[in-house]
GROMACS .gro file of C-alpha atoms in nm:
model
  371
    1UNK     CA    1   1.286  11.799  15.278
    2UNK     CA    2   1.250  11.470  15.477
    3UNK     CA    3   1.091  11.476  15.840
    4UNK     CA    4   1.442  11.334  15.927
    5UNK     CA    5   1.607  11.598  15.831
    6UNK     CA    6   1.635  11.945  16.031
    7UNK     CA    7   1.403  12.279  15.899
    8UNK     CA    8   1.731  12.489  16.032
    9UNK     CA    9   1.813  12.744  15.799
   10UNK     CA   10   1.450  12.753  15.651
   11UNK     CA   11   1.247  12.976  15.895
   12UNK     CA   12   1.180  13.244  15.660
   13UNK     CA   13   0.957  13.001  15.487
   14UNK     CA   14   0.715  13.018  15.764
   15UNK     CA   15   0.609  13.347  15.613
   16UNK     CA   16   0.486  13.231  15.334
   17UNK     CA   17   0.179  13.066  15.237
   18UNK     CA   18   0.138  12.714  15.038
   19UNK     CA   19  -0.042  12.931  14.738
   20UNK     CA   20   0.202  13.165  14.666
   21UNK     CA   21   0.270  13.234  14.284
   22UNK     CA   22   0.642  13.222  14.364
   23UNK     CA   23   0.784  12.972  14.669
   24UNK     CA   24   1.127  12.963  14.711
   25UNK     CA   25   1.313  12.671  14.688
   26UNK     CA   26   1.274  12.445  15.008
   27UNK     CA   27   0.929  12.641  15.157
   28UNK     CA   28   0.711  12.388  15.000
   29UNK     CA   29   0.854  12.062  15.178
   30UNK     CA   30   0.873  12.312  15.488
   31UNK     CA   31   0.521  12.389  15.474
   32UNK     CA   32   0.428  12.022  15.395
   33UNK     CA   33   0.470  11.892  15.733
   34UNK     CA   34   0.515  12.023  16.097
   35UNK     CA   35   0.526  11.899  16.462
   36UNK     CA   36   0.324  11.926  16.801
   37UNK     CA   37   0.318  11.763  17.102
   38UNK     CA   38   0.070  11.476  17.217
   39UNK     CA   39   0.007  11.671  17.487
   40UNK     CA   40  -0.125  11.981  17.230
   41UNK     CA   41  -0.370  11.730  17.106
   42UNK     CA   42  -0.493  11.522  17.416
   43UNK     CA   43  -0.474  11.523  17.760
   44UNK     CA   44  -0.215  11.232  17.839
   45UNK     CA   45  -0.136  11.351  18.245
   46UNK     CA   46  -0.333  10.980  18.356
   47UNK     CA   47  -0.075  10.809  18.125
   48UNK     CA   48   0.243  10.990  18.221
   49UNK     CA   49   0.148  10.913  18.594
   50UNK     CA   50   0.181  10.527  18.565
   51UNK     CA   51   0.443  10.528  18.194
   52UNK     CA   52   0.708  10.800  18.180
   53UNK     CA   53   0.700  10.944  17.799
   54UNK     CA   54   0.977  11.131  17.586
   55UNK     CA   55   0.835  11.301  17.265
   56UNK     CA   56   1.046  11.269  16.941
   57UNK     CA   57   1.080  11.615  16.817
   58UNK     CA   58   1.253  11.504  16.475
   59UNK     CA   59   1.361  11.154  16.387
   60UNK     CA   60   1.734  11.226  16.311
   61UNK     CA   61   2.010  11.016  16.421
   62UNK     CA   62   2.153  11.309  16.561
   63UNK     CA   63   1.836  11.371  16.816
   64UNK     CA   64   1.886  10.997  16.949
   65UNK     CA   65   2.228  11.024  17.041
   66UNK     CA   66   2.204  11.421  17.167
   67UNK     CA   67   1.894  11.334  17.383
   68UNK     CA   68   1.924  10.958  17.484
   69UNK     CA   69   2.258  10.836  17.437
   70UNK     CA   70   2.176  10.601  17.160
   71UNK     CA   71   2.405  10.558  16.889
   72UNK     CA   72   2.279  10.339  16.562
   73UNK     CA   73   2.421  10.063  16.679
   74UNK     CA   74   2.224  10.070  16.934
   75UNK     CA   75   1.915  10.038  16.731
   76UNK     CA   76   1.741   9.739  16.649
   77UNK     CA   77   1.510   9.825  16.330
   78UNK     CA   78   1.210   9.670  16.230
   79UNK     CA   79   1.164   9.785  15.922
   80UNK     CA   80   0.803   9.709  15.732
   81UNK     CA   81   0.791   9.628  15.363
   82UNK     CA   82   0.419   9.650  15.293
   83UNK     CA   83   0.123   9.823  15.450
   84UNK     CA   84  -0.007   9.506  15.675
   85UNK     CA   85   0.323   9.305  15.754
   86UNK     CA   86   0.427   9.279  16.116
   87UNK     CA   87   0.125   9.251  16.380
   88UNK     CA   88   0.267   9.213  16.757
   89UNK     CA   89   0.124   8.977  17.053
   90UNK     CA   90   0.192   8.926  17.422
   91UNK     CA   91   0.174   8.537  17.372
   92UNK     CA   92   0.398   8.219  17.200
   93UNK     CA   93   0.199   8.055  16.919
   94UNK     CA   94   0.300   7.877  16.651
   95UNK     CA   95   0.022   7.938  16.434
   96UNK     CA   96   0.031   8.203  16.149
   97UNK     CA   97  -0.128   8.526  16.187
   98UNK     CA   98  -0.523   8.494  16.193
   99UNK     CA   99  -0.557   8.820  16.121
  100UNK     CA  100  -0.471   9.054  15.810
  101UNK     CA  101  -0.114   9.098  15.890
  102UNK     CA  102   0.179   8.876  15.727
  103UNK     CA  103   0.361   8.832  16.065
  104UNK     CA  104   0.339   8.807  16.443
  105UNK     CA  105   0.592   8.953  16.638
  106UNK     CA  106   0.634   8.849  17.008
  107UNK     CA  107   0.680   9.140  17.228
  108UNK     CA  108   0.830   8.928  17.521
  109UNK     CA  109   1.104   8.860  17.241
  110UNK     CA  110   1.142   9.219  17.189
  111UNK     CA  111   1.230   9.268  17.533
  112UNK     CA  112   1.501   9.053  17.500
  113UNK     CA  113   1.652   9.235  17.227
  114UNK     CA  114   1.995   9.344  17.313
  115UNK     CA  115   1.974   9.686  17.182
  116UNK     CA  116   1.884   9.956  17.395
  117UNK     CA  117   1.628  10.181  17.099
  118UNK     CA  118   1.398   9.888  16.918
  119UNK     CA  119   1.269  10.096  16.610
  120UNK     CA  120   0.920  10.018  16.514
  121UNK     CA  121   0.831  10.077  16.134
  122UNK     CA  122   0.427  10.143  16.281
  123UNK     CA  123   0.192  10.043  16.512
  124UNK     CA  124  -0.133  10.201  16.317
  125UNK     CA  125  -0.415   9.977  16.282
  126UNK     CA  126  -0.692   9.892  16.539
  127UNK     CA  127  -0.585   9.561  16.557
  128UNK     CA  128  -0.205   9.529  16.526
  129UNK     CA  129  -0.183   9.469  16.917
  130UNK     CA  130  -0.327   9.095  16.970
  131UNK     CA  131  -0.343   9.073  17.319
  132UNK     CA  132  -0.438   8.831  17.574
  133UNK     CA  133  -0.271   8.920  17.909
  134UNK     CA  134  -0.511   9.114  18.138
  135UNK     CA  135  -0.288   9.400  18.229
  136UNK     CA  136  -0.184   9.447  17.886
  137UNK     CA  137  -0.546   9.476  17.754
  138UNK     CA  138  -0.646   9.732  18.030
  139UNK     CA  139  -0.344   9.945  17.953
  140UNK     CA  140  -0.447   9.965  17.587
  141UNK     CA  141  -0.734  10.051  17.705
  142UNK     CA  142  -0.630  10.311  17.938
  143UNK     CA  143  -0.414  10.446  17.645
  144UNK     CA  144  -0.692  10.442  17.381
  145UNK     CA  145  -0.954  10.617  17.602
  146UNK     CA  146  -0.717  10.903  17.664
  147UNK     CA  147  -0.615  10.979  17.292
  148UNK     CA  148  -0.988  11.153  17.230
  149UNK     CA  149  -0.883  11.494  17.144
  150UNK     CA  150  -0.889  11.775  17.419
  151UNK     CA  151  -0.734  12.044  17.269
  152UNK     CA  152  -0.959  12.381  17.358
  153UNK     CA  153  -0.913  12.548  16.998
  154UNK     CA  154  -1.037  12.208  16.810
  155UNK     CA  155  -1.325  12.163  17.125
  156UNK     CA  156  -1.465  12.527  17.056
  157UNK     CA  157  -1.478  12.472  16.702
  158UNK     CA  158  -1.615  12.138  16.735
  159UNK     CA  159  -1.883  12.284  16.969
  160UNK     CA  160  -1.994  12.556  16.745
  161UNK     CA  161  -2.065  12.356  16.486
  162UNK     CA  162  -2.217  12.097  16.691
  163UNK     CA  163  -2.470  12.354  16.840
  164UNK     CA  164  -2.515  12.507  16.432
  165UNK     CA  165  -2.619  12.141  16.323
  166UNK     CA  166  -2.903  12.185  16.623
  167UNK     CA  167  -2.740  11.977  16.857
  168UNK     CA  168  -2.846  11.649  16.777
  169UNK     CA  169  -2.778  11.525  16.396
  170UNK     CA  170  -2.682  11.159  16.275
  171UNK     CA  171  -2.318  11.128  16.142
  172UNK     CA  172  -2.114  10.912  15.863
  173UNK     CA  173  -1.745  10.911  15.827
  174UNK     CA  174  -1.647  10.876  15.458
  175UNK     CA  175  -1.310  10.745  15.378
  176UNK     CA  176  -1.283  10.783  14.999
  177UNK     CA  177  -1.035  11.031  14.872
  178UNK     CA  178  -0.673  10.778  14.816
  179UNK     CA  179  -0.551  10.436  14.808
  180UNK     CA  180  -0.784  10.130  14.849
  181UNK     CA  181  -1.063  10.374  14.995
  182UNK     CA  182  -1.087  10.529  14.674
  183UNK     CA  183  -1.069  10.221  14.455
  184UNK     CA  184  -1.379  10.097  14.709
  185UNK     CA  185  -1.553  10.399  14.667
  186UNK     CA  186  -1.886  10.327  14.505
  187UNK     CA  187  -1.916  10.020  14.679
  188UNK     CA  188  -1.863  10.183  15.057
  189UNK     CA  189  -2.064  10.455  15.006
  190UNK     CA  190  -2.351  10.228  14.897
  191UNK     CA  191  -2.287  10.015  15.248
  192UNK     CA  192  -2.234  10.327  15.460
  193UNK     CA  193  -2.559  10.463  15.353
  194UNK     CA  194  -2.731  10.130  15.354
  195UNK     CA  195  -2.591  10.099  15.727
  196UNK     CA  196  -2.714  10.460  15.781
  197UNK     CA  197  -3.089  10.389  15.715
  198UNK     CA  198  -3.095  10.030  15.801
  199UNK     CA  199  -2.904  10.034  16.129
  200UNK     CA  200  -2.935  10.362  16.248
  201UNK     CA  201  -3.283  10.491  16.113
  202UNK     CA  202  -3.480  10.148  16.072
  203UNK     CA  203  -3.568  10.150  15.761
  204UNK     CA  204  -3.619   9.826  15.658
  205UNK     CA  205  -3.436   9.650  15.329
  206UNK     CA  206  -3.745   9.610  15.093
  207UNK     CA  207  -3.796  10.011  15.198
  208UNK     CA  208  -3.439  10.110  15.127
  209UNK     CA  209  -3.459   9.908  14.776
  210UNK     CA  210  -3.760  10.122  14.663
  211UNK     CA  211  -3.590  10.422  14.813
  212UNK     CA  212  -3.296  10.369  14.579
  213UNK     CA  213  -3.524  10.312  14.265
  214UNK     CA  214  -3.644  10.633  14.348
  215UNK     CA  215  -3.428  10.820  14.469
  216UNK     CA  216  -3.107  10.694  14.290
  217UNK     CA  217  -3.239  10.487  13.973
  218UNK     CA  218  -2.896  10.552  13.798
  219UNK     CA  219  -2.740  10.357  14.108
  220UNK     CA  220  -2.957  10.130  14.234
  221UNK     CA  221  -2.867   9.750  14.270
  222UNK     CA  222  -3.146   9.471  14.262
  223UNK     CA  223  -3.028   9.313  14.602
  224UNK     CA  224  -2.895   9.506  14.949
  225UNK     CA  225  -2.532   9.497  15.042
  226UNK     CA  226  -2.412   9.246  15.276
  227UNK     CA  227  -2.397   9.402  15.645
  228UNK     CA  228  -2.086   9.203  15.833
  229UNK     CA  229  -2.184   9.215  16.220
  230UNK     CA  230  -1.914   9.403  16.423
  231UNK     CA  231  -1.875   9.125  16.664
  232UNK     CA  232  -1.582   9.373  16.879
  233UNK     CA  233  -1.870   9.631  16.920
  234UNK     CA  234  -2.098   9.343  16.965
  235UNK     CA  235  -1.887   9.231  17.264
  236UNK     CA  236  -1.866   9.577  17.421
  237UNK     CA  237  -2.229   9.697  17.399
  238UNK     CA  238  -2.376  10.023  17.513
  239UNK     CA  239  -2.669  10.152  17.690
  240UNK     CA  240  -3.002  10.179  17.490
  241UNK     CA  241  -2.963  10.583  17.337
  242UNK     CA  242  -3.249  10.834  17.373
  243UNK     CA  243  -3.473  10.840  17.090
  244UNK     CA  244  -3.339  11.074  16.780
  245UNK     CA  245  -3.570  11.428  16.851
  246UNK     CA  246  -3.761  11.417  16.526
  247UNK     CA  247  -3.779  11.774  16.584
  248UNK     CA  248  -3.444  11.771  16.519
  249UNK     CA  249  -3.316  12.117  16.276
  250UNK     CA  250  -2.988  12.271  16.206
  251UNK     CA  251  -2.995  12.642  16.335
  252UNK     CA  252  -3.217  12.888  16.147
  253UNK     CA  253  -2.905  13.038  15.965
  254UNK     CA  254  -2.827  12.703  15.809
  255UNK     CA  255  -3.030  12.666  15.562
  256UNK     CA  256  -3.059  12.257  15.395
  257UNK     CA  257  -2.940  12.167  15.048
  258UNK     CA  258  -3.273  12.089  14.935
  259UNK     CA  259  -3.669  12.078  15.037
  260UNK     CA  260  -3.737  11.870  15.287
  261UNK     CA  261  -3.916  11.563  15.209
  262UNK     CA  262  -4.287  11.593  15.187
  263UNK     CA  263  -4.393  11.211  15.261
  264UNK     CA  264  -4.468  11.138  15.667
  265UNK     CA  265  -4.299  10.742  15.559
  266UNK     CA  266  -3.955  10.970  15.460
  267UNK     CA  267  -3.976  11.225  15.743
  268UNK     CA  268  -3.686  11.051  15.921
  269UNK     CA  269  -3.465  11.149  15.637
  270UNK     CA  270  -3.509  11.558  15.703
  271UNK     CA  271  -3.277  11.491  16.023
  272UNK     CA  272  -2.973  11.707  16.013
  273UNK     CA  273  -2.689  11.473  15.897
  274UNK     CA  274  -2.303  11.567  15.875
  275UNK     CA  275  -2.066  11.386  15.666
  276UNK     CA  276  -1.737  11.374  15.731
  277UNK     CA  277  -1.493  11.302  15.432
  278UNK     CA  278  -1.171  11.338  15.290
  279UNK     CA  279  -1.383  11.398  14.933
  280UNK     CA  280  -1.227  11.724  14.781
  281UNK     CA  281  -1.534  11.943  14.703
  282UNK     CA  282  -1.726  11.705  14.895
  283UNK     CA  283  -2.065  11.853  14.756
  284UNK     CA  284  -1.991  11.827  14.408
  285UNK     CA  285  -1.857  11.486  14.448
  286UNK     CA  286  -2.113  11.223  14.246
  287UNK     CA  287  -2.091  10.964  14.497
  288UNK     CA  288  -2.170  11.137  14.787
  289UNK     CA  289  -2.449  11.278  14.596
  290UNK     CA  290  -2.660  10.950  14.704
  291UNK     CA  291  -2.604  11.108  15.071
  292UNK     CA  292  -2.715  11.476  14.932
  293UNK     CA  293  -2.991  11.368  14.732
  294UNK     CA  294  -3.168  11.135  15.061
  295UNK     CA  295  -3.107  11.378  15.313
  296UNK     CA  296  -3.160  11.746  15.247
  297UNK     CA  297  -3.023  11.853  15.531
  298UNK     CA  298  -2.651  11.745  15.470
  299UNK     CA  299  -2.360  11.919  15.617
  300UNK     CA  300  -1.976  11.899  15.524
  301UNK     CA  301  -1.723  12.078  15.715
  302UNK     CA  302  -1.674  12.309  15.467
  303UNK     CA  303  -2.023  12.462  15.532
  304UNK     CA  304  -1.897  12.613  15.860
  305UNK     CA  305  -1.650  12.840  15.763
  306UNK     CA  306  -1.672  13.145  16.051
  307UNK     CA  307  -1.664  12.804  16.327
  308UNK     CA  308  -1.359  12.698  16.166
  309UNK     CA  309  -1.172  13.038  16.116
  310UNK     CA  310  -1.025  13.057  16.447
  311UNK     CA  311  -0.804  12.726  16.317
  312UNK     CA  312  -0.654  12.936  16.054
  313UNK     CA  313  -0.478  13.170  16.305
  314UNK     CA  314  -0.257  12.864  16.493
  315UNK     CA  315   0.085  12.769  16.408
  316UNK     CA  316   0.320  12.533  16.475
  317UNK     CA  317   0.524  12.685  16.814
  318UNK     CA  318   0.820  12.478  16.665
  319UNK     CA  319   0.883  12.598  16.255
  320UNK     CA  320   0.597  12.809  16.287
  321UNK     CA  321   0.430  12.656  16.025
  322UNK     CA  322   0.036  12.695  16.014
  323UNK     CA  323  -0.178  12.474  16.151
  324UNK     CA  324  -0.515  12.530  15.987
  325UNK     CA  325  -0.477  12.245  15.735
  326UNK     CA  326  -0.346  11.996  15.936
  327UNK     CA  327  -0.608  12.004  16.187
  328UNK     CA  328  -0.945  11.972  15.967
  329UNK     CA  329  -0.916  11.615  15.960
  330UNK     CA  330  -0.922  11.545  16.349
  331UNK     CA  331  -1.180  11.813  16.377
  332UNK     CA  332  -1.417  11.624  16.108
  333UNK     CA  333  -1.369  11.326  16.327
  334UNK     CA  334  -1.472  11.529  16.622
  335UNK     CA  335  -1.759  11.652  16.480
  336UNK     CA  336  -1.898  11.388  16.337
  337UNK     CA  337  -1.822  11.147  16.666
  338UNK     CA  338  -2.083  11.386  16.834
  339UNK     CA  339  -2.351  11.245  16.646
  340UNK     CA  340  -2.618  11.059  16.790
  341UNK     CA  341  -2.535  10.818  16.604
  342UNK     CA  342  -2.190  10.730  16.354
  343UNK     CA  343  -2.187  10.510  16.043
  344UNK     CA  344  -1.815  10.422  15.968
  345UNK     CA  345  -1.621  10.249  15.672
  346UNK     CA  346  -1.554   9.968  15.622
  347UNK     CA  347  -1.157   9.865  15.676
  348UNK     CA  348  -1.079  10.215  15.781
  349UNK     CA  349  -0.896  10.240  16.120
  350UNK     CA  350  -0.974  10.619  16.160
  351UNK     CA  351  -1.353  10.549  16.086
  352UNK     CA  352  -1.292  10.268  16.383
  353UNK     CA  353  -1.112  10.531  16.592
  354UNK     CA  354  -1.439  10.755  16.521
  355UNK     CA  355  -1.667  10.513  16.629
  356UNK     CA  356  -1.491  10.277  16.868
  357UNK     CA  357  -1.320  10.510  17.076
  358UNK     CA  358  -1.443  10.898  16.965
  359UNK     CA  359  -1.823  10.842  16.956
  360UNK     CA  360  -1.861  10.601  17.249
  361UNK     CA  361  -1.621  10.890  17.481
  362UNK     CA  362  -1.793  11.174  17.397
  363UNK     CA  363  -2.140  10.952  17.502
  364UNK     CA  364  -1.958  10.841  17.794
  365UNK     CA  365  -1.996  10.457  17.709
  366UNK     CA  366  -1.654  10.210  17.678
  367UNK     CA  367  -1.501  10.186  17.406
  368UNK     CA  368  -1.432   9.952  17.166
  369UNK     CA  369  -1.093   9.725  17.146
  370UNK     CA  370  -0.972   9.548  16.837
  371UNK     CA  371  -0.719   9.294  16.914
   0.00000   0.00000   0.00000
């Protein structure tokens, strides 16, 4: 069952769950996907005052011409063939694309198409948008700092486990689980953790290369990795933050993964840390072991099971499909972009959503543009 075509027909299936012995024939593509509106998720009412918005409940043919008039002929599509091809920019140059992207689209010529419905294959990616007009970099602006999630059910959960980590904890979002990510495993987790107790603890390199040797002899490298400055963030710097409580504890029914470390020069390392993955089984996964094995008191989300429960219960109000699954990534992100401070990785545009625009809300600083 393709999102563009209808669930009618199927809405028995909503009864049934994905690990049933016996699914009937259709139920699993119908539990595979669902819909909500923006609107569930964030609060857009600053947006809709100055840009009027129409949500796309499916993306049939059918919905286009029943609810705007537009037949396919009067679509123009832009149809992607890879990952990173079309980029689009608010100014004439004739200059190839600087950036990752195989093309540069002008929006002014766009505008000028003569269709009334210009399909877009995507627009993901922190950078796609290469802007240089004024008004057009505010707006994105304006846009980005409003899609920080708001929905009460993910807020409460996020909360609780927020206030079971103690409150204050240090934070790394993980990207390893598919694709590229997981082909770049070893070699992002090394630089996330690197960044972790370099950049955000102060450890110093010739400290963090004895710290591997003894902490992760199987895995340890003669020379550090190399640390690319983030010259967006750079650009867009924040206030100085309050010193990390060294005090800092998960709640007394949380107990850590391991001892604590013993040594005043490691003490740093007992803070509370959560890690935020798409691992499966994040802690049995031997890479994030390096995380596990330098900071006994790491979290995953699947340590907070009553916090999370309350997920379980939502469904979709359109199929009634549940909602449970869907919704662990964005409140990972959540939780982890509470942190006192986030480690991202590296080409990941959710780990730059968590840190350039989730992280820097919920501290109240401005966020972070790419583009």
């Amino acid at each position: 069952m393709s999102p563009n075509t209808s669930k009618a027909g199927y809405e028995y299936c909503q009864d049934i769950t994905r690990y049933s012995p016996d699914i009937p024939s259709g139920c699993d593509d119908y539990l595979s996907y669902t819909h909500v509106s923006w609107e569930w998720l964030a609060d857009l009412s600053d947006i809709k005052k100055e840009q009027r918005l129409l949500e796309g409940w499916n993306f049939t043919d059918a919905w286009l011409e029943d609810e705007l008039g537009v037949s396919t002929g009067d679509i123009f599509y832009l149809k992607d063939t890879s990952r990173n091809e079309y980029s689009f920019q608010d100014f004439f140059s004739l200059e190839p694309p600087a950036r990752k992207y195989s093309q540069s689209i002008s929006i002014a010529t766009l505008a000028q198409r003569p269709e009334r419905l210009v399909q877009l294959g995507t627009l993901f990616g922190s950078s796609r948008l290469h802007l240089r007009s004024a008004a057009n970099y505010n707006m994105r602006k304006h846009v980005r700092e409003r899609m920080a999630f708001t929905n009460p059910y993910l807020v409460h959960a996020a909360d609780a486990i927020r206030a079971a980590l103690g409150g204050s904890y240090i934070g790394v979002h993980l990207r390893i689980g598919d694709g590229l990510f997981e082909w770049n495993a070893p070699e992002n987790v090394r630089l996330s953790w690197w960044k972790l107790l370099h950049l955000v603890l102060g450890f110093s390199n010739e400290d963090i290369l004895v710290l591997e040797q003894e902490l992760l002899p199987d895995d340890a490298e003669p020379e550090p990795p190399i640390i690319k400055p983030d010259i967006p963030a750079m650009r867009t710097a924040h206030p100085p933050l309050a010193p990390f409580p060294r005090e800092a504890a998960p709640s007394p029914e949380f107990t850590c993964r391991a001892p604590l470390h013993g040594s005043p020069r490691l003490a740093l390392l007992n803070a509370p840390l959560f890690i935020s993955t798409d691992a499966s089984s994040p802690g049995f996964n031997a890479l994030l072991a390096r995380f596990t094995r330098t900071f006994p008191c790491s979290f995953f989300l699947e340590d907070f099971p009553e916090q999370i429960a309350p997920l379980g219960k939502l469904r979709s109000p359109l199929d009634g499909v549940p909602l449970g699954r869907f919704l662990m990534p964005f409140l990972d992100a959540m939780v982890v972009g509470q942190a006192w401070q986030v480690v991202g990785t590296e080409q990941s545009t959710f780990s730059a959503f968590v840190t350039d625009v989730l992280w820097r809300t919920y501290h109240g600083f401005e966020i972070v543009q790419r583009g």
